[in-house]
Tab-separated table of C-alpha atoms in Angstrom:
chain	number	residue	atom	x	y	z
W	1	MET	CA	88.298	68.038	84.040
W	2	PRO	CA	88.431	65.914	87.013
W	3	THR	CA	85.626	66.090	89.935
W	4	SER	CA	86.020	67.122	93.625
W	5	THR	CA	86.640	63.499	94.480
W	6	ALA	CA	90.085	62.829	91.919
W	7	LYS	CA	93.326	62.582	93.923
W	8	GLU	CA	95.679	65.377	92.278
W	9	SER	CA	99.413	65.454	93.225
W	10	PRO	CA	100.730	67.942	95.662
W	11	LYS	CA	102.069	71.057	93.733
W	12	SER	CA	103.697	74.515	94.786
W	13	SER	CA	100.912	77.338	94.588
W	14	LEU	CA	103.467	79.091	92.238
W	15	LYS	CA	103.768	76.296	89.880
W	16	THR	CA	100.099	74.935	89.975
W	17	LEU	CA	99.430	79.061	89.251
W	18	THR	CA	101.515	79.078	86.237
W	19	SER	CA	98.858	77.233	84.292
W	20	LEU	CA	97.183	80.926	84.113
W	21	PHE	CA	99.549	82.293	82.220
W	22	PRO	CA	98.563	81.591	78.860
W	23	PHE	CA	95.810	84.036	79.847
W	24	LEU	CA	97.546	86.567	80.593
W	25	LYS	CA	99.903	86.335	77.657
W	26	PRO	CA	97.404	88.527	74.642
W	27	TYR	CA	97.685	91.232	77.438
W	28	ARG	CA	101.482	91.602	77.899
W	29	ARG	CA	101.155	95.717	77.104
W	30	GLN	CA	98.597	96.240	80.158
W	31	PHE	CA	100.562	93.586	82.367
W	32	VAL	CA	103.942	95.780	81.603
W	33	LEU	CA	101.698	98.949	82.263
W	34	ALA	CA	100.988	97.969	85.375
W	35	GLY	CA	104.365	96.677	86.446
W	36	ILE	CA	105.866	100.266	85.539
W	37	ALA	CA	103.109	101.789	88.145
W	38	LEU	CA	103.840	99.302	90.554
W	39	VAL	CA	107.572	100.213	90.536
W	40	ILE	CA	106.831	103.837	90.521
W	41	ALA	CA	104.574	103.479	93.613
W	42	ALA	CA	107.018	101.833	95.490
W	43	ALA	CA	109.970	103.730	95.024
W	44	SER	CA	107.669	106.917	95.679
W	45	THR	CA	106.935	104.867	98.979
W	46	LEU	CA	110.618	104.265	99.759
W	47	THR	CA	111.596	108.113	99.238
W	48	ILE	CA	109.207	109.133	102.578
W	49	PRO	CA	111.125	108.215	104.981
W	50	TYR	CA	114.903	110.049	103.536
W	51	ALA	CA	113.013	112.654	103.140
W	52	PHE	CA	111.791	112.958	107.323
W	53	LYS	CA	115.507	111.732	107.735
W	54	GLN	CA	116.732	115.051	105.904
W	55	MET	CA	113.960	117.142	107.268
W	56	ILE	CA	114.623	116.273	111.055
W	57	ASP	CA	118.422	116.702	110.542
W	58	LEU	CA	118.890	119.698	108.540
W	59	GLY	CA	115.635	121.116	109.285
W	60	PHE	CA	115.086	121.124	112.964
W	61	GLY	CA	118.649	120.818	113.270
W	62	ALA	CA	119.495	124.201	111.768
W	63	THR	CA	118.422	127.762	112.684
W	64	GLY	CA	116.886	130.870	111.387
W	65	VAL	CA	115.980	131.355	107.909
W	66	LYS	CA	118.373	128.323	106.820
W	67	SER	CA	115.814	126.552	108.921
W	68	LYS	CA	112.419	127.088	107.402
W	69	THR	CA	114.158	127.000	103.501
W	70	HIS	CA	115.022	123.516	104.520
W	71	ILE	CA	111.740	122.772	106.046
W	72	ASP	CA	109.750	124.356	103.459
W	73	LEU	CA	111.706	122.619	100.766
W	74	TYR	CA	111.372	118.834	101.932
W	75	PHE	CA	107.679	119.419	102.715
W	76	LEU	CA	107.015	120.516	99.269
W	77	ALA	CA	109.050	117.220	98.160
W	78	LEU	CA	106.885	115.247	100.241
W	79	PHE	CA	103.837	116.800	98.925
W	80	GLY	CA	105.500	116.217	94.928
W	81	VAL	CA	106.184	112.537	96.629
W	82	ALA	CA	102.575	112.058	97.468
W	83	CYS	CA	101.529	113.380	94.119
W	84	VAL	CA	103.361	111.083	92.126
W	85	LEU	CA	102.311	108.122	94.431
W	86	ALA	CA	99.045	108.841	94.160
W	87	ILE	CA	98.589	108.437	89.909
W	88	ALA	CA	100.609	105.366	90.170
W	89	THR	CA	98.806	103.962	92.601
W	90	GLY	CA	95.528	104.864	91.038
W	91	ALA	CA	97.139	103.718	87.335
W	92	ARG	CA	97.818	100.201	89.042
W	93	PHE	CA	94.772	99.431	90.664
W	94	TYR	CA	92.829	100.426	87.694
W	95	MET	CA	94.910	98.247	84.842
W	96	VAL	CA	95.251	95.143	87.438
W	97	SER	CA	91.548	95.181	88.030
W	98	TRP	CA	91.010	95.284	84.270
W	99	LEU	CA	93.441	92.914	83.720
W	100	GLY	CA	91.515	90.789	86.416
W	101	GLU	CA	88.078	90.823	84.945
W	102	ARG	CA	89.368	90.110	81.567
W	103	VAL	CA	91.328	86.992	82.568
W	104	THR	CA	88.191	85.595	84.495
W	105	ALA	CA	86.122	86.294	81.787
W	106	ASP	CA	88.438	84.603	78.882
W	107	LEU	CA	88.705	81.474	81.327
W	108	ARG	CA	85.122	80.778	82.085
W	109	GLY	CA	84.592	81.083	78.372
W	110	THR	CA	87.377	78.571	77.857
W	111	VAL	CA	86.120	76.346	80.859
W	112	TYR	CA	82.703	76.195	79.146
W	113	GLY	CA	84.346	75.636	75.583
W	114	TYR	CA	85.959	72.460	77.163
W	115	VAL	CA	83.128	71.288	79.222
W	116	VAL	CA	80.843	71.462	76.173
W	117	LYS	CA	82.378	68.913	73.935
W	118	GLN	CA	82.602	65.844	75.943
W	119	SER	CA	81.298	62.660	75.806
W	120	PRO	CA	77.713	61.861	77.611
W	121	GLU	CA	79.278	59.523	79.697
W	122	PHE	CA	80.776	63.018	81.303
W	123	PHE	CA	77.308	64.691	81.953
W	124	GLU	CA	76.663	61.028	83.534
W	125	THR	CA	79.212	60.734	86.215
W	126	THR	CA	80.141	64.864	86.736
W	127	LYS	CA	77.245	66.897	88.422
W	128	THR	CA	75.625	69.819	87.009
W	129	GLY	CA	76.404	71.804	90.275
W	130	GLU	CA	80.224	70.736	90.411
W	131	ILE	CA	80.444	71.879	86.500
W	132	LEU	CA	78.676	75.481	87.995
W	133	SER	CA	80.703	75.509	91.006
W	134	ARG	CA	83.988	75.401	88.180
W	135	LEU	CA	82.769	78.025	86.633
W	136	THR	CA	81.270	80.705	88.761
W	137	THR	CA	83.292	80.221	92.507
W	138	ASP	CA	87.054	79.162	91.343
W	139	THR	CA	87.011	81.574	88.382
W	140	THR	CA	85.586	84.383	90.811
W	141	LEU	CA	89.027	83.129	93.581
W	142	ILE	CA	91.466	83.461	90.095
W	143	GLN	CA	90.081	86.746	89.546
W	144	THR	CA	90.894	87.993	92.914
W	145	LEU	CA	94.120	86.538	92.380
W	146	VAL	CA	94.694	88.192	89.159
W	147	GLY	CA	92.878	91.523	89.640
W	148	THR	CA	93.999	92.464	93.771
W	149	SER	CA	97.065	89.433	95.487
W	150	VAL	CA	99.533	89.397	92.598
W	151	SER	CA	99.417	93.063	92.455
W	152	MET	CA	99.479	93.548	96.169
W	153	GLY	CA	101.893	90.650	96.575
W	154	LEU	CA	104.757	92.365	93.971
W	155	ARG	CA	104.022	96.028	95.576
W	156	ASN	CA	104.755	94.534	99.237
W	157	VAL	CA	107.764	92.233	97.907
W	158	LEU	CA	109.317	95.421	96.318
W	159	LEU	CA	108.688	97.434	99.585
W	160	PHE	CA	110.278	94.840	101.317
W	161	ILE	CA	113.366	94.441	99.516
W	162	GLY	CA	113.600	98.276	98.964
W	163	GLY	CA	113.211	98.783	102.956
W	164	LEU	CA	115.455	95.783	103.793
W	165	ALA	CA	118.108	97.334	101.607
W	166	MET	CA	117.771	101.308	103.166
W	167	LEU	CA	117.758	99.607	106.132
W	168	PHE	CA	121.204	98.200	105.816
W	169	VAL	CA	121.879	101.794	104.676
W	170	THR	CA	120.806	103.602	107.735
W	171	SER	CA	122.198	101.000	110.425
W	172	VAL	CA	124.112	98.037	109.261
W	173	LYS	CA	124.346	96.591	112.981
W	174	LEU	CA	120.439	97.048	113.699
W	175	SER	CA	119.420	96.206	110.178
W	176	SER	CA	121.630	92.433	110.497
W	177	ILE	CA	119.747	91.651	113.853
W	178	ILE	CA	116.271	92.655	112.618
W	179	LEU	CA	117.013	90.309	109.328
W	180	PHE	CA	118.197	87.449	111.364
W	181	MET	CA	114.742	87.559	113.891
W	182	LEU	CA	112.659	88.109	110.851
W	183	VAL	CA	114.140	85.014	109.262
W	184	LEU	CA	112.919	83.145	112.419
W	185	VAL	CA	109.414	84.731	111.554
W	186	VAL	CA	109.082	83.191	108.169
W	187	MET	CA	109.267	79.444	109.518
W	188	PRO	CA	105.628	79.566	111.686
W	189	ILE	CA	104.604	81.352	108.259
W	190	VAL	CA	105.150	78.644	105.863
W	191	PHE	CA	103.920	75.882	107.936
W	192	PHE	CA	100.959	77.635	108.595
W	193	GLY	CA	100.718	78.467	104.601
W	194	ARG	CA	100.741	75.288	103.510
W	195	ARG	CA	98.209	74.090	105.780
W	196	VAL	CA	95.797	76.629	104.750
W	197	ARG	CA	96.264	75.806	100.752
W	198	LYS	CA	95.250	72.184	102.086
W	199	LEU	CA	92.140	73.524	103.999
W	200	SER	CA	91.204	75.818	100.898
W	201	ARG	CA	91.028	72.872	98.220
W	202	ASP	CA	89.198	71.370	100.848
W	203	SER	CA	86.918	74.319	101.418
W	204	GLN	CA	85.958	74.765	97.654
W	205	ASP	CA	85.356	71.055	97.420
W	206	ARG	CA	82.727	71.223	99.836
W	207	VAL	CA	81.163	74.201	98.337
W	208	ALA	CA	80.918	71.810	95.192
W	209	ASP	CA	79.512	69.088	96.856
W	210	ALA	CA	76.950	71.379	98.459
W	211	SER	CA	75.856	73.017	94.868
W	212	ALA	CA	76.193	69.603	93.211
W	213	ILE	CA	73.369	68.235	96.040
W	214	ALA	CA	71.325	71.191	95.044
W	215	GLY	CA	71.364	70.641	91.583
W	216	GLU	CA	71.058	66.803	91.734
W	217	ILE	CA	67.458	67.583	93.581
W	218	LEU	CA	66.369	70.850	91.534
W	219	ASN	CA	66.533	68.481	88.533
W	220	ALA	CA	64.454	65.473	90.266
W	221	MET	CA	62.431	67.864	91.840
W	222	PRO	CA	59.113	65.866	90.224
W	223	THR	CA	60.352	62.230	91.098
W	224	VAL	CA	61.592	63.646	94.856
W	225	GLN	CA	57.776	65.214	95.416
W	226	SER	CA	56.457	62.143	94.112
W	227	PHE	CA	57.770	59.526	96.838
W	228	ASN	CA	57.407	62.930	99.281
W	229	GLN	CA	61.047	62.932	100.166
W	230	GLU	CA	61.707	66.751	100.217
W	231	GLU	CA	61.942	66.774	104.268
W	232	ASN	CA	64.566	64.033	103.355
W	233	GLU	CA	66.753	66.238	100.544
W	234	ALA	CA	66.297	69.082	102.598
W	235	ARG	CA	68.735	67.624	105.483
W	236	ARG	CA	70.529	66.339	103.172
W	237	PHE	CA	71.725	69.425	101.292
W	238	ALA	CA	71.827	71.201	105.152
W	239	SER	CA	74.046	68.590	106.254
W	240	SER	CA	76.323	69.361	102.997
W	241	VAL	CA	76.218	73.129	103.444
W	242	GLU	CA	77.011	72.672	107.318
W	243	ASN	CA	80.259	70.569	106.377
W	244	ALA	CA	81.168	72.988	103.780
W	245	PHE	CA	80.691	75.991	106.870
W	246	LYS	CA	82.764	73.619	108.897
W	247	THR	CA	85.895	73.118	106.635
W	248	ALA	CA	85.452	76.925	105.812
W	249	MET	CA	86.128	77.652	109.632
W	250	ALA	CA	88.771	75.698	109.527
W	251	ARG	CA	90.392	77.512	107.120
W	252	ILE	CA	89.807	81.063	108.398
W	253	ARG	CA	91.211	79.552	111.963
W	254	ALA	CA	94.386	78.805	110.272
W	255	ARG	CA	94.232	81.712	108.296
W	256	SER	CA	93.581	84.161	111.330
W	257	SER	CA	96.321	82.007	113.029
W	258	LEU	CA	98.840	83.151	110.050
W	259	THR	CA	97.929	86.684	110.088
W	260	VAL	CA	97.975	86.714	114.222
W	261	ILE	CA	101.548	85.349	114.304
W	262	ALA	CA	103.169	87.118	111.401
W	263	ILE	CA	102.286	90.523	112.880
W	264	LEU	CA	102.930	89.834	116.225
W	265	LEU	CA	105.924	88.286	115.896
W	266	VAL	CA	107.547	90.819	112.983
W	267	PHE	CA	106.527	93.713	115.002
W	268	GLY	CA	108.000	92.193	118.355
W	269	ALA	CA	111.278	91.986	116.976
W	270	ILE	CA	111.045	95.487	115.263
W	271	VAL	CA	110.483	97.001	118.717
W	272	PHE	CA	113.306	95.429	120.252
W	273	VAL	CA	115.628	96.609	117.100
W	274	LEU	CA	114.061	100.009	117.956
W	275	TRP	CA	114.534	99.851	121.718
W	276	LEU	CA	118.492	99.403	120.918
W	277	GLY	CA	118.173	102.293	118.434
W	278	ALA	CA	116.872	104.420	120.680
W	279	HIS	CA	119.660	104.097	123.341
W	280	ALA	CA	122.114	104.647	120.081
W	281	VAL	CA	120.507	107.992	119.678
W	282	ILE	CA	121.562	108.653	123.874
W	283	GLN	CA	124.734	107.442	123.555
W	284	GLY	CA	125.413	109.608	120.033
W	285	THR	CA	126.349	106.957	117.815
W	286	MET	CA	123.405	107.754	115.607
W	287	THR	CA	121.167	111.039	114.651
W	288	GLY	CA	117.221	111.650	115.212
W	289	GLY	CA	116.665	111.959	111.600
W	290	GLU	CA	118.477	108.231	111.071
W	291	LEU	CA	116.787	106.658	113.930
W	292	GLY	CA	113.622	108.177	112.224
W	293	GLN	CA	114.673	106.989	108.541
W	294	PHE	CA	115.101	103.385	110.534
W	295	ILE	CA	111.412	103.599	111.998
W	296	LEU	CA	109.591	104.369	108.810
W	297	TYR	CA	111.409	101.905	107.077
W	298	ALA	CA	111.141	99.427	109.476
W	299	SER	CA	107.431	100.414	109.655
W	300	ILE	CA	107.465	99.798	105.717
W	301	VAL	CA	109.095	96.393	106.299
W	302	ALA	CA	106.786	95.130	108.562
W	303	GLY	CA	103.607	96.332	106.932
W	304	ALA	CA	105.214	94.328	103.867
W	305	ILE	CA	105.280	91.518	105.577
W	306	GLY	CA	101.787	91.481	106.936
W	307	ALA	CA	100.026	92.220	103.823
W	308	LEU	CA	102.072	89.745	102.021
W	309	SER	CA	100.620	87.228	104.650
W	310	GLU	CA	97.563	88.207	103.692
W	311	VAL	CA	98.436	87.296	100.323
W	312	MET	CA	99.697	84.258	100.574
W	313	GLY	CA	96.205	83.207	102.080
W	314	ASP	CA	94.525	84.499	98.891
W	315	ILE	CA	97.607	82.599	96.659
W	316	GLN	CA	96.724	79.387	98.531
W	317	ARG	CA	92.747	79.701	97.876
W	318	ALA	CA	93.639	80.644	93.988
W	319	ALA	CA	96.137	77.697	93.863
W	320	GLY	CA	92.968	75.318	95.198
W	321	ALA	CA	90.869	76.416	92.593
W	322	ALA	CA	93.752	76.964	89.667
W	323	GLU	CA	94.312	72.742	90.573
W	324	ARG	CA	90.206	72.079	90.237
């Protein structure tokens, strides 16, 4: 178990997080059930824009009794899809939350069991606060990853792929333009993602340093008091906390920049493509329902990318915790 000052070889986030697989393996059934609920929820979400397209073209485009029949039918279908989406989303949330809590409990037990078997030299060179940080702060980050971020990441990956496929079904020309522009968006996201990972690991190390200093002072409080060093030690701890705060703020600024850049670039590209689509409707090369469907699928794709940028921040932090 390396200390916070140990230099670690650079690893990708996903490669680092594969070390968690042994903790997930005993719960394959729950993982599969969560995956099934995830797929059903994503499929339900992707069905909604098509239902709107049918409603606009066949419902509003028809007249009299036929129009009323189509509108009633598609609104009823939309409600049915919403029911399926609600149930599948609730089931997914329950299963992944259970997995997050269970894996975290197992991980804490494993880490503690490993620590208590170390040699006396280990406890002389490793601060108590550092060990406690591994058992609490780092495992909590991994709980967030397993119980929330992985599920949200997979959900938005499915929505992105499915939404992109349906965009091409709706309009190949507009989808080709938007895909090209999205490729340009990925580059700054990858750049800032790497910076967030490094700052996340540094932030966790600084928190561990502060905890270690506090543990060291509290364990030696009689000695500290006998030499009247209370104020000096308080200043030393305050300095360590301030360093942790500055590092955390650097991480927050980098992650905020990542989110801002991703959302601005993605939605800017989508607005441009939708402007082209509006002209296509005016020219009669695209129906109003198809444009409405395209808009909804474009919104799903944009929302998925925005959510994935948030999830990547959680993955970077959890990867730092897993490396520690």
